């Protein structure tokens, strides 16, 4: 009497065609191999302990038996698995470095033996249910790629179901500085910016941002503390390198010496204070005057001709505009 001890593999597609190996004893004179009541598509006796057989089409779980001149063996279970159906991948994009986890949805996913992105196996995967698999994405070059799930029932592929996105790169921030209060707009330049999901100044999100193109983003600066901060852009491809942006306190003018001079101009006066090094404009009576930044605490200003009387003087930097100081133009004495 033949005896079966195992069938390997123990499952295959409903269409049949899978070659299985039967092990046992007393198999040398086998005259038939059956999957349930259906004869194997073909079989080969390898030895008294091994037979290879091609499974016929079928459904469900059936007993595999071998018949010899000595009788029919015990049955070993073989399961026909429905072909997998892959219907979705979420999220649909991620970094070229891989390492992120995606969820595959579909049907008949139980028993999955492989998940591949293109020709590359997933770093790992977990069958959650017959309708869901989670997979860790492998590394690949930028661009679309198909995702395939393999089970004993067959394979299912979604063409161009997942997109590898290049890591964003920042090359500049303009202007490179602004007030502590934020609210100003800067332009970020670089590459691979089109999929931006976040712009951050340090750990603080930009008040708002607009993706202009793959190489440009405009962003509204949030409030921040004085000094340098890192600006980064995040996309599905990852987070960019950091570009520098400086938060500047508003300029403060404490003294103006001399505080008066001839209405005809032609002399200079000195402003002292703090945060003056980044001065972009000095207004005297509302008109821009020539000036020289001596240090962060000193500016020398060229006086402008004008009507006699007091005028305001202000200094503007990327950090803001100072409170006005008064300079008095004095008319020539009459004769």
CSV table of C-alpha atoms in Angstrom, one decimal:
chain,number,residue,atom,x,y,z
A,1,UNK,CA,0.0,0.0,0.0
A,2,UNK,CA,1.5,3.4,-1.0
A,3,UNK,CA,1.8,6.0,1.7
A,4,UNK,CA,2.1,9.8,1.2
A,5,UNK,CA,3.8,12.0,3.8
A,6,UNK,CA,3.9,15.4,2.0
A,7,UNK,CA,3.0,17.5,-1.0
A,8,UNK,CA,5.2,20.5,-1.9
A,9,UNK,CA,4.1,23.1,-2.6
A,10,UNK,CA,0.8,22.7,-0.8
A,11,UNK,CA,-1.1,25.1,-3.0
A,12,UNK,CA,-1.3,26.6,-6.5
A,13,UNK,CA,-3.6,28.5,-8.9
A,14,UNK,CA,-7.1,27.3,-9.9
A,15,UNK,CA,-5.8,27.1,-13.5
A,16,UNK,CA,-3.5,24.3,-12.5
A,17,UNK,CA,-0.1,23.8,-14.1
A,18,UNK,CA,1.9,23.8,-10.8
A,19,UNK,CA,4.5,21.1,-10.5
A,20,UNK,CA,4.4,19.5,-7.0
A,21,UNK,CA,6.6,16.9,-5.4
A,22,UNK,CA,4.9,14.0,-3.6
A,23,UNK,CA,7.0,12.2,-1.0
A,24,UNK,CA,6.2,8.9,0.8
A,25,UNK,CA,6.8,5.2,0.4
A,26,UNK,CA,5.8,2.5,-2.0
A,27,UNK,CA,5.4,4.9,-4.9
A,28,UNK,CA,7.6,3.1,-7.5
A,29,UNK,CA,4.7,1.4,-9.3
A,30,UNK,CA,2.3,4.4,-9.3
A,31,UNK,CA,-0.3,4.1,-12.0
A,32,UNK,CA,-2.3,7.3,-11.2
A,33,UNK,CA,-2.0,10.5,-9.2
A,34,UNK,CA,-5.3,12.3,-8.5
A,35,UNK,CA,-6.1,15.8,-7.1
A,36,UNK,CA,-9.5,15.0,-5.6
A,37,UNK,CA,-11.3,13.0,-8.4
A,38,UNK,CA,-9.2,14.7,-11.2
A,39,UNK,CA,-6.2,13.0,-12.6
A,40,UNK,CA,-2.9,14.9,-12.5
A,41,UNK,CA,-2.1,16.6,-15.9
A,42,UNK,CA,1.0,14.4,-15.9
A,43,UNK,CA,3.3,12.7,-13.4
A,44,UNK,CA,6.8,11.2,-13.2
A,45,UNK,CA,7.9,8.5,-10.8
A,46,UNK,CA,11.3,9.6,-9.6
A,47,UNK,CA,11.9,6.9,-7.0
A,48,UNK,CA,10.0,4.7,-4.6
A,49,UNK,CA,9.8,7.8,-2.3
A,50,UNK,CA,9.3,10.6,-4.8
A,51,UNK,CA,6.8,11.5,-7.6
A,52,UNK,CA,6.6,14.9,-9.4
A,53,UNK,CA,3.1,15.7,-10.7
A,54,UNK,CA,1.5,18.6,-12.6
A,55,UNK,CA,-1.6,19.8,-10.9
A,56,UNK,CA,-4.8,19.9,-13.0
A,57,UNK,CA,-7.3,22.8,-12.8
A,58,UNK,CA,-9.5,22.8,-9.7
A,59,UNK,CA,-11.0,24.7,-6.8
A,60,UNK,CA,-10.9,24.6,-3.0
A,61,UNK,CA,-8.9,22.1,-0.9
A,62,UNK,CA,-8.6,18.6,-2.3
A,63,UNK,CA,-6.8,15.4,-1.2
A,64,UNK,CA,-3.9,14.2,-3.4
A,65,UNK,CA,-3.6,10.5,-3.7
A,66,UNK,CA,-1.4,8.0,-5.4
A,67,UNK,CA,-2.6,4.7,-6.8
A,68,UNK,CA,-0.3,1.6,-7.3
A,69,UNK,CA,-0.9,-2.1,-7.8
A,70,UNK,CA,-0.9,-2.2,-4.0
A,71,UNK,CA,-3.9,0.2,-3.6
A,72,UNK,CA,-4.5,3.9,-3.2
A,73,UNK,CA,-2.6,6.0,-0.6
A,74,UNK,CA,-3.9,8.2,2.1
A,75,UNK,CA,-4.8,11.8,1.0
A,76,UNK,CA,-2.6,14.9,1.5
A,77,UNK,CA,-4.3,18.2,1.2
A,78,UNK,CA,-3.6,20.6,-1.7
A,79,UNK,CA,-5.3,24.0,-1.9
A,80,UNK,CA,-6.3,25.8,-5.1
A,81,UNK,CA,-5.8,29.5,-4.5
A,82,UNK,CA,-7.7,32.1,-6.5
A,83,UNK,CA,-5.5,34.5,-8.5
A,84,UNK,CA,-4.6,37.7,-6.5
A,85,UNK,CA,-6.1,41.0,-7.6
A,86,UNK,CA,-4.1,44.1,-6.9
A,87,UNK,CA,-6.3,47.2,-7.1
A,88,UNK,CA,-4.5,50.0,-5.2
A,89,UNK,CA,-1.3,51.3,-3.7
A,90,UNK,CA,-1.2,54.1,-1.1
A,91,UNK,CA,0.6,56.4,-0.9
A,92,UNK,CA,1.4,56.3,-4.6
A,93,UNK,CA,4.8,58.0,-4.4
A,94,UNK,CA,7.8,58.2,-2.2
A,95,UNK,CA,11.6,58.8,-2.1
A,96,UNK,CA,14.1,57.2,-4.4
A,97,UNK,CA,15.9,56.0,-1.2
A,98,UNK,CA,12.9,53.8,-0.3
A,99,UNK,CA,12.3,52.8,3.3
A,100,UNK,CA,8.8,54.1,3.4
A,101,UNK,CA,5.7,51.8,4.0
A,102,UNK,CA,2.9,51.6,1.5
A,103,UNK,CA,-0.5,49.7,1.7
A,104,UNK,CA,-1.5,47.5,-1.1
A,105,UNK,CA,-5.2,46.7,-1.5
A,106,UNK,CA,-7.0,44.1,-3.5
A,107,UNK,CA,-8.4,40.6,-3.2
A,108,UNK,CA,-7.1,37.1,-2.7
A,109,UNK,CA,-3.8,38.4,-1.2
A,110,UNK,CA,-3.6,35.7,1.6
A,111,UNK,CA,-0.5,33.6,1.3
A,112,UNK,CA,1.5,36.2,-0.7
A,113,UNK,CA,5.0,34.9,-1.4
A,114,UNK,CA,6.4,38.1,-3.0
A,115,UNK,CA,5.9,41.8,-3.5
A,116,UNK,CA,8.0,43.5,-6.1
A,117,UNK,CA,8.5,47.1,-7.2
A,118,UNK,CA,9.4,46.7,-10.8
A,119,UNK,CA,11.9,43.8,-10.6
A,120,UNK,CA,13.1,44.7,-7.1
A,121,UNK,CA,11.6,42.8,-4.1
A,122,UNK,CA,10.0,44.9,-1.3
A,123,UNK,CA,12.4,45.3,1.6
A,124,UNK,CA,9.8,43.4,3.6
A,125,UNK,CA,6.0,42.9,3.6
A,126,UNK,CA,3.2,41.8,5.9
A,127,UNK,CA,-0.1,40.2,4.8
A,128,UNK,CA,-2.7,42.0,7.0
A,129,UNK,CA,-5.8,40.3,5.5
A,130,UNK,CA,-7.0,38.8,2.2
A,131,UNK,CA,-7.5,42.4,1.0
A,132,UNK,CA,-4.5,44.2,2.4
A,133,UNK,CA,-0.7,44.0,2.5
A,134,UNK,CA,1.8,46.5,3.9
A,135,UNK,CA,5.2,46.7,2.2
A,136,UNK,CA,8.4,48.5,2.8
A,137,UNK,CA,9.5,50.1,-0.5
A,138,UNK,CA,13.0,49.3,-1.8
A,139,UNK,CA,15.3,52.0,-3.3
A,140,UNK,CA,15.1,52.8,-7.1
A,141,UNK,CA,15.6,55.6,-9.6
A,142,UNK,CA,13.1,58.4,-10.1
A,143,UNK,CA,10.0,57.6,-12.2
A,144,UNK,CA,6.9,55.4,-12.4
A,145,UNK,CA,7.1,51.7,-11.7
A,146,UNK,CA,4.7,48.7,-11.6
A,147,UNK,CA,3.9,46.9,-8.4
A,148,UNK,CA,3.4,43.1,-8.4
A,149,UNK,CA,2.0,40.7,-5.8
A,150,UNK,CA,2.6,37.0,-6.1
A,151,UNK,CA,0.6,34.3,-4.3
A,152,UNK,CA,0.2,30.5,-4.8
A,153,UNK,CA,-2.7,31.5,-7.0
A,154,UNK,CA,-0.6,33.6,-9.4
A,155,UNK,CA,0.5,37.2,-9.8
A,156,UNK,CA,-1.2,40.5,-10.2
A,157,UNK,CA,0.5,43.7,-11.4
A,158,UNK,CA,-0.5,47.3,-11.4
A,159,UNK,CA,1.5,49.1,-14.1
A,160,UNK,CA,3.0,52.5,-13.1
A,161,UNK,CA,1.2,52.2,-9.8
A,162,UNK,CA,4.0,53.8,-7.7
A,163,UNK,CA,6.2,56.9,-8.5
A,164,UNK,CA,9.7,57.4,-7.1
A,165,UNK,CA,10.3,61.1,-6.4
A,166,UNK,CA,13.8,62.7,-6.3
A,167,UNK,CA,14.8,64.4,-3.1
A,168,UNK,CA,14.3,68.2,-3.3
A,169,UNK,CA,17.4,70.4,-3.4
A,170,UNK,CA,17.5,74.0,-2.3
A,171,UNK,CA,20.1,76.4,-3.8
A,172,UNK,CA,18.9,79.8,-2.5
A,173,UNK,CA,16.5,82.0,-0.5
A,174,UNK,CA,15.9,85.6,-1.7
A,175,UNK,CA,15.9,87.9,0.1
A,176,UNK,CA,18.1,86.0,2.6
A,177,UNK,CA,16.8,88.0,5.6
A,178,UNK,CA,13.8,89.7,7.1
A,179,UNK,CA,12.0,91.0,10.2
A,180,UNK,CA,11.4,89.0,13.4
A,181,UNK,CA,7.7,89.4,12.9
A,182,UNK,CA,7.8,87.6,9.6
A,183,UNK,CA,5.1,88.2,7.0
A,184,UNK,CA,7.5,89.0,4.2
A,185,UNK,CA,7.6,86.8,1.1
A,186,UNK,CA,10.8,85.1,0.0
A,187,UNK,CA,11.6,83.0,-3.2
A,188,UNK,CA,13.2,79.6,-2.8
A,189,UNK,CA,15.1,78.2,-5.7
A,190,UNK,CA,16.3,74.7,-6.4
A,191,UNK,CA,15.3,71.5,-8.1
A,192,UNK,CA,12.6,68.8,-7.6
A,193,UNK,CA,10.3,71.3,-5.7
A,194,UNK,CA,7.1,70.6,-7.7
A,195,UNK,CA,5.7,68.1,-5.2
A,196,UNK,CA,6.3,70.3,-2.1
A,197,UNK,CA,4.1,69.4,0.8
A,198,UNK,CA,5.8,71.7,3.4
A,199,UNK,CA,8.2,74.6,3.8
A,200,UNK,CA,9.8,75.2,7.2
A,201,UNK,CA,11.8,77.9,8.8
A,202,UNK,CA,13.6,75.9,11.5
A,203,UNK,CA,10.8,73.8,12.9
A,204,UNK,CA,8.1,76.4,12.1
A,205,UNK,CA,5.9,76.0,9.0
A,206,UNK,CA,5.8,78.8,6.5
A,207,UNK,CA,2.6,80.9,6.9
A,208,UNK,CA,1.8,80.0,3.3
A,209,UNK,CA,3.7,78.9,0.2
A,210,UNK,CA,3.1,78.6,-3.5
A,211,UNK,CA,4.8,76.1,-5.8
A,212,UNK,CA,5.6,78.2,-8.9
A,213,UNK,CA,7.5,75.5,-10.8
A,214,UNK,CA,9.8,72.6,-10.2
A,215,UNK,CA,12.6,75.1,-9.5
A,216,UNK,CA,10.8,77.8,-7.6
A,217,UNK,CA,8.6,78.3,-4.5
A,218,UNK,CA,7.4,81.5,-3.0
A,219,UNK,CA,6.8,81.4,0.8
A,220,UNK,CA,5.5,83.7,3.5
A,221,UNK,CA,8.0,83.8,6.3
A,222,UNK,CA,6.6,83.0,9.8
A,223,UNK,CA,7.7,84.9,12.9
A,224,UNK,CA,11.1,83.8,14.4
A,225,UNK,CA,13.9,84.6,16.8
A,226,UNK,CA,16.9,86.8,15.8
A,227,UNK,CA,19.6,85.0,14.0
A,228,UNK,CA,20.2,82.3,11.4
A,229,UNK,CA,17.6,79.6,10.7
A,230,UNK,CA,17.5,76.6,8.3
A,231,UNK,CA,14.9,76.7,5.5
A,232,UNK,CA,13.8,73.3,4.2
A,233,UNK,CA,11.3,72.0,1.7
A,234,UNK,CA,9.6,68.6,2.1
A,235,UNK,CA,8.1,66.5,-0.7
A,236,UNK,CA,7.2,62.9,-1.2
A,237,UNK,CA,10.8,62.5,-2.1
A,238,UNK,CA,12.1,63.6,1.3
A,239,UNK,CA,13.3,66.8,2.9
A,240,UNK,CA,15.8,69.0,1.2
A,241,UNK,CA,19.2,70.3,2.4
A,242,UNK,CA,18.9,73.4,4.5
A,243,UNK,CA,19.3,76.9,3.1
A,244,UNK,CA,20.0,79.8,5.4
A,245,UNK,CA,17.7,82.7,6.3
A,246,UNK,CA,18.4,85.4,8.9
A,247,UNK,CA,15.8,87.0,11.2
A,248,UNK,CA,16.9,90.5,11.8
A,249,UNK,CA,15.7,92.8,14.7
A,250,UNK,CA,14.5,96.2,13.6
A,251,UNK,CA,17.1,99.0,13.5
A,252,UNK,CA,17.1,101.4,16.4
A,253,UNK,CA,18.5,105.0,16.2
A,254,UNK,CA,19.4,106.6,19.5
A,255,UNK,CA,21.3,109.8,18.5
A,256,UNK,CA,21.7,112.0,15.5
A,257,UNK,CA,24.7,114.3,15.7
A,258,UNK,CA,24.7,117.1,14.8
A,259,UNK,CA,21.0,117.5,15.0
A,260,UNK,CA,20.9,120.6,12.8
A,261,UNK,CA,22.6,122.1,9.8
A,262,UNK,CA,22.3,124.5,6.8
A,263,UNK,CA,19.2,124.2,4.6
A,264,UNK,CA,21.6,124.1,1.7
A,265,UNK,CA,22.9,120.7,2.8
A,266,UNK,CA,26.5,119.8,2.0
A,267,UNK,CA,27.4,118.4,5.4
A,268,UNK,CA,27.0,115.0,7.1
A,269,UNK,CA,25.5,113.8,10.3
A,270,UNK,CA,26.1,110.6,12.3
A,271,UNK,CA,23.4,108.2,13.4
A,272,UNK,CA,24.2,105.9,16.3
A,273,UNK,CA,22.2,103.0,17.5
A,274,UNK,CA,21.9,99.2,17.1
A,275,UNK,CA,21.1,96.8,14.2
A,276,UNK,CA,22.2,99.3,11.6
A,277,UNK,CA,24.7,97.1,9.6
A,278,UNK,CA,22.1,95.9,7.1
A,279,UNK,CA,20.8,99.4,6.2
A,280,UNK,CA,19.3,99.6,2.8
A,281,UNK,CA,17.7,103.1,2.9
A,282,UNK,CA,18.1,106.3,5.0
A,283,UNK,CA,15.3,108.8,4.4
A,284,UNK,CA,15.7,112.4,5.3
A,285,UNK,CA,12.5,114.3,5.2
A,286,UNK,CA,11.0,111.4,3.1
A,287,UNK,CA,13.8,111.5,0.5
A,288,UNK,CA,16.5,108.9,0.2
A,289,UNK,CA,19.9,110.3,1.3
A,290,UNK,CA,23.4,109.0,0.6
A,291,UNK,CA,24.9,107.1,3.5
A,292,UNK,CA,27.9,105.0,4.6
A,293,UNK,CA,27.6,102.2,7.1
A,294,UNK,CA,30.5,102.4,9.5
A,295,UNK,CA,29.5,99.6,11.8
A,296,UNK,CA,26.4,98.0,13.3
A,297,UNK,CA,26.1,101.0,15.5
A,298,UNK,CA,27.1,103.9,13.3
A,299,UNK,CA,26.0,105.4,10.0
A,300,UNK,CA,27.2,108.6,8.3
A,301,UNK,CA,24.5,110.3,6.3
A,302,UNK,CA,24.8,113.0,3.6
A,303,UNK,CA,22.4,115.9,4.3
A,304,UNK,CA,20.0,117.0,1.6
A,305,UNK,CA,19.1,120.6,0.7
A,306,UNK,CA,15.6,121.6,1.6
A,307,UNK,CA,13.3,124.2,3.2
A,308,UNK,CA,14.3,125.4,6.7
A,309,UNK,CA,12.7,123.5,9.5
A,310,UNK,CA,12.6,120.1,11.2
A,311,UNK,CA,12.5,116.8,9.1
A,312,UNK,CA,12.3,113.2,10.1
A,313,UNK,CA,15.2,110.7,9.6
A,314,UNK,CA,14.6,106.9,9.4
A,315,UNK,CA,16.8,103.9,8.7
A,316,UNK,CA,15.4,100.8,6.9
A,317,UNK,CA,16.9,97.4,7.0
A,318,UNK,CA,15.5,93.9,6.1
A,319,UNK,CA,14.5,93.8,9.8
A,320,UNK,CA,12.2,96.9,9.5
A,321,UNK,CA,12.3,100.7,9.9
A,322,UNK,CA,13.6,102.6,12.8
A,323,UNK,CA,11.5,105.1,14.8
A,324,UNK,CA,12.1,108.6,13.4
A,325,UNK,CA,14.6,111.1,14.7
A,326,UNK,CA,14.5,114.8,14.0
A,327,UNK,CA,17.1,116.8,12.0
A,328,UNK,CA,16.6,120.6,11.7
A,329,UNK,CA,17.5,122.5,8.6
A,330,UNK,CA,18.5,126.1,9.4
A,331,UNK,CA,18.1,128.9,7.0
A,332,UNK,CA,20.9,131.4,6.2
A,333,UNK,CA,20.9,134.5,8.4
A,334,UNK,CA,19.4,137.6,6.7
A,335,UNK,CA,21.6,140.8,6.3
